[in-house]
Short mmCIF file of C-alpha atoms in Angstrom, two decimals:
data_model
loop_
_atom_site.label_atom_id
_atom_site.label_comp_id
_atom_site.label_asym_id
_atom_site.label_seq_id
_atom_site.Cartn_x
_atom_site.Cartn_y
_atom_site.Cartn_z
CA MET A 177 81.65 103.39 60.68
CA SER A 178 78.26 104.58 59.48
CA GLU A 179 78.02 107.37 56.95
CA TYR A 180 75.93 110.32 58.06
CA SER A 181 73.99 113.14 56.48
CA GLN A 182 73.29 116.06 58.76
CA ILE A 183 71.23 119.16 59.38
CA GLN A 184 73.59 121.63 61.02
CA THR A 185 73.75 125.24 62.12
CA TYR A 186 76.07 127.40 64.22
CA ILE A 187 75.52 129.82 67.10
CA LYS A 188 78.06 132.29 68.43
CA SER A 189 78.56 131.54 72.11
CA ASN A 190 80.40 132.54 75.25
CA GLN A 191 80.42 131.44 78.84
CA GLY A 192 77.52 133.77 79.59
CA ASN A 193 75.03 132.40 77.03
CA PHE A 194 76.27 128.81 76.75
CA LYS A 195 73.62 127.26 78.97
CA ASP A 196 70.91 129.20 77.12
CA VAL A 197 72.12 127.71 73.81
CA VAL A 198 72.04 124.21 75.29
CA LYS A 199 68.53 124.82 76.64
CA GLN A 200 67.33 126.18 73.30
CA PHE A 201 68.68 123.12 71.47
CA ALA A 202 66.93 120.84 73.96
CA GLU A 203 63.65 122.68 73.39
CA VAL A 204 64.00 122.32 69.62
CA LEU A 205 64.66 118.59 69.99
CA ASN A 206 61.57 118.21 72.15
CA SER A 207 59.44 120.10 69.63
CA LEU A 208 60.60 117.70 66.89
CA GLY A 209 59.69 114.65 68.95
CA LEU A 210 63.28 113.79 69.82
CA ASP A 211 64.69 113.01 73.26
CA SER A 212 66.72 115.89 74.69
CA LYS A 213 67.86 114.23 77.92
CA TYR A 214 71.58 114.50 77.14
CA PHE A 215 71.41 118.24 76.50
CA THR A 216 70.98 119.78 79.93
CA THR A 217 72.29 122.90 81.60
CA ASP A 218 74.69 120.64 83.50
CA GLN A 219 76.90 120.75 80.40
CA GLU A 220 80.09 122.63 81.11
CA TRP A 221 81.49 125.46 78.98
CA GLU A 222 85.01 124.21 79.57
CA LEU A 223 84.28 121.01 77.62
CA LEU A 224 84.02 123.03 74.42
CA HIS A 225 87.79 123.09 74.22
CA THR A 226 87.80 119.28 73.93
CA LEU A 227 85.11 119.30 71.18
CA LEU A 228 83.22 116.70 73.19
CA VAL A 229 80.08 118.56 74.25
CA GLY A 230 77.13 116.41 73.24
CA GLY A 231 79.35 113.86 71.59
CA ASP A 232 77.98 110.98 73.63
CA ALA A 233 74.31 111.49 72.73
CA GLU A 234 72.98 108.25 71.29
CA GLU A 235 71.07 107.58 68.09
CA GLN A 236 67.31 107.60 68.60
CA LEU A 237 64.76 105.52 66.73
CA PHE A 238 62.34 107.95 65.09
CA ASN A 239 59.05 106.92 63.49
CA ASN A 240 58.51 108.92 60.30
CA ASP A 241 54.97 107.94 59.26
CA GLY A 242 55.76 104.26 59.55
CA TYR A 243 59.36 104.48 58.36
CA GLN A 244 62.00 103.96 61.03
CA LEU A 245 64.95 106.34 61.09
CA HIS A 246 67.96 106.56 63.37
CA ILE A 247 68.61 110.21 64.28
CA ARG A 248 71.43 111.38 66.51
CA PRO A 249 71.33 114.89 68.02
CA TYR A 250 74.80 116.37 68.25
CA MET A 251 76.42 119.44 69.73
CA THR A 252 80.03 120.56 69.69
CA GLY A 253 82.11 123.70 69.96
CA TRP A 254 84.54 125.37 67.57
CA THR A 255 87.06 127.75 69.09
CA PRO A 256 89.76 130.05 67.67
CA GLN A 257 92.24 127.40 68.80
CA GLU A 258 90.74 124.90 66.32
CA ILE A 259 89.90 127.26 63.43
CA LYS A 260 92.29 130.18 63.11
CA GLU A 261 89.80 132.37 61.18
CA LEU A 262 87.44 132.47 64.15
CA GLN A 263 87.30 135.51 66.38
CA ASP A 264 84.74 133.91 68.70
CA THR A 265 83.66 130.49 69.88
CA TRP A 266 80.76 128.95 67.95
CA ILE A 267 78.44 126.10 68.90
CA GLU A 268 77.45 123.62 66.20
CA VAL A 269 74.10 121.90 66.73
CA SER A 270 73.18 119.09 64.40
CA LEU A 271 70.87 116.21 63.63
CA LEU A 272 72.69 113.23 62.14
CA PHE A 273 70.85 110.77 59.89
CA LEU A 274 72.12 107.46 58.59
CA THR A 275 72.61 108.26 54.91
CA VAL A 276 71.62 104.76 53.84
CA GLU A 277 68.20 105.25 55.48
CA ILE A 278 67.25 108.57 53.89
CA GLU A 279 68.81 108.23 50.42
CA ASN A 280 68.11 105.79 47.60
CA ARG A 281 70.78 103.85 45.76
CA ILE A 282 71.67 106.77 43.48
CA GLY A 283 72.05 109.29 46.28
CA GLN A 284 68.67 111.06 46.09
CA ILE A 285 66.57 111.84 49.14
CA LYS A 286 63.78 109.28 49.38
CA ASP A 287 60.37 110.82 48.74
CA GLU A 288 59.02 109.61 52.08
CA HIS A 289 61.73 111.50 53.99
CA LYS A 290 61.81 114.80 52.07
CA PRO A 291 59.01 116.42 54.13
CA LEU A 292 60.66 115.45 57.42
CA VAL A 293 64.13 116.67 56.53
CA TRP A 294 62.85 119.96 55.17
CA ALA A 295 60.50 120.53 58.13
CA MET A 296 63.37 119.95 60.55
CA MET A 297 65.53 122.38 58.59
CA GLU A 298 62.77 124.98 58.79
CA LYS A 299 62.47 124.50 62.54
CA PHE A 300 66.23 124.98 62.96
CA SER A 301 66.05 128.07 60.74
CA LYS A 302 63.32 129.67 62.84
CA GLU A 303 65.15 129.04 66.11
CA PHE A 304 68.79 129.60 65.09
CA THR A 305 69.31 132.62 62.85
CA GLU A 306 73.02 133.47 62.95
CA SER A 307 74.61 131.39 60.21
CA GLY A 308 72.01 129.59 58.11
CA VAL A 309 70.99 125.95 58.26
CA PHE A 310 72.76 123.43 56.04
CA PHE A 311 71.98 119.88 54.96
CA THR A 312 75.30 118.19 54.26
CA ASN A 313 76.75 114.74 53.69
CA GLU A 314 79.82 112.91 54.93
CA VAL A 315 82.11 114.76 52.50
CA SER A 316 80.64 118.25 52.87
CA ASP A 317 80.09 118.07 56.66
CA GLY A 318 80.87 121.53 58.05
CA ARG A 319 82.30 122.83 54.79
CA PRO A 320 79.81 125.59 53.92
CA TRP A 321 80.11 127.22 57.33
CA GLU A 322 83.90 126.93 57.33
CA ALA A 323 83.91 128.54 53.88
CA LEU A 324 81.77 131.42 55.14
CA ILE A 325 84.10 131.97 58.07
CA SER A 326 87.26 131.85 55.95
CA GLY A 327 85.88 133.72 52.93
CA GLU A 328 86.47 130.74 50.64
CA LYS A 329 83.96 131.26 47.81
CA GLU A 330 84.04 127.77 46.31
CA GLY A 331 83.12 126.01 49.53
CA ILE A 332 80.01 128.04 50.32
CA TRP A 333 77.91 125.89 47.95
CA GLU A 334 79.08 122.54 49.34
CA PHE A 335 75.72 121.43 50.69
CA ASP A 336 72.67 119.53 49.48
CA ALA A 337 70.19 122.09 50.85
CA ALA A 338 70.25 125.29 52.89
CA ILE A 339 67.94 127.83 54.47
CA LEU A 340 69.85 131.09 54.72
CA PRO A 341 69.09 134.44 56.37
CA GLU A 342 68.64 137.49 54.17
CA PHE A 343 71.86 139.12 55.37
CA LEU A 344 73.82 136.45 53.47
CA SER A 345 72.10 137.25 50.16
CA HIS A 346 75.12 139.09 48.79
CA THR A 347 77.36 136.10 49.53
CA TYR A 348 74.95 133.69 47.84
CA LYS A 349 73.94 135.87 44.89
CA ASP A 350 75.57 133.78 42.13
CA CYS A 351 73.72 130.49 42.44
CA PRO A 352 75.14 127.51 40.51
CA THR A 353 72.85 126.03 37.86
CA GLU A 354 72.76 122.72 39.72
CA MET A 355 70.80 124.35 42.54
CA PHE A 356 67.14 125.27 42.97
CA ILE A 357 66.88 128.66 44.66
CA SER A 358 64.08 130.86 45.97
CA ILE A 359 64.52 134.22 47.67
CA ASN A 360 61.90 136.08 49.65
CA ALA A 361 62.10 139.12 51.92
CA ASN A 362 63.75 137.31 54.81
CA THR A 363 65.03 133.93 53.65
CA ILE A 364 66.94 132.16 50.90
CA PHE A 365 65.98 128.56 50.12
CA VAL A 366 68.46 126.40 48.21
CA ALA A 367 68.41 122.71 47.25
CA ARG A 368 70.64 120.62 45.01
CA LYS A 369 68.63 119.44 41.99
CA SER A 370 70.29 116.04 41.71
CA ILE A 371 69.50 115.22 45.34
CA TRP A 372 65.96 116.62 45.73
CA ARG A 373 64.62 116.56 42.12
CA THR A 374 61.96 119.19 42.98
CA GLU A 375 62.00 122.29 45.15
CA PRO A 376 61.17 121.06 48.66
CA TRP A 377 59.72 124.42 49.72
CA LEU A 378 57.04 124.19 46.99
CA THR A 379 55.84 120.66 47.70
CA ILE A 380 56.06 120.57 51.49
CA ASP A 381 53.72 122.49 53.80
#
């Protein structure tokens, strides 16, 4: 089984807004040059309880300035039945990358892919504003959001990068020394030093 790194964020959902969330995700995929054909308003709310919404979307071959990447759009649901701390159902939308393609042999993001990953995170952050956008790996997949939901302080930093809304500033006020961090009026940017080596928000337009 391939190891993935992922950009992921979470949107509170219900039967009334579910199709709007699916449509919004499809529009974001299209804007990034990815195929959104699997994510249509034919998706059924009831499938959330099986965690299978969007699970069959295939990897797409993406040309990143001459470098070929396999990217898989993904969507699933998390309900109070699966995570006891939840009061509502949340939709996770993600982009999955093959880790071996975007990282070098010592686990750092390859220079040629830094601008793409960060730009995609920024796009997610502009469109989905409820929980922050996280860049995680196979081990930390889903952990920072689960930590936020459960109030588990240690887990909130288990990501390789994040773009966080201002309302989470109190939660993320004590930044570990292994992270780059920048805070402006509306947004918190964070990136793990060992993975990125330089602040991606300073070097990427």
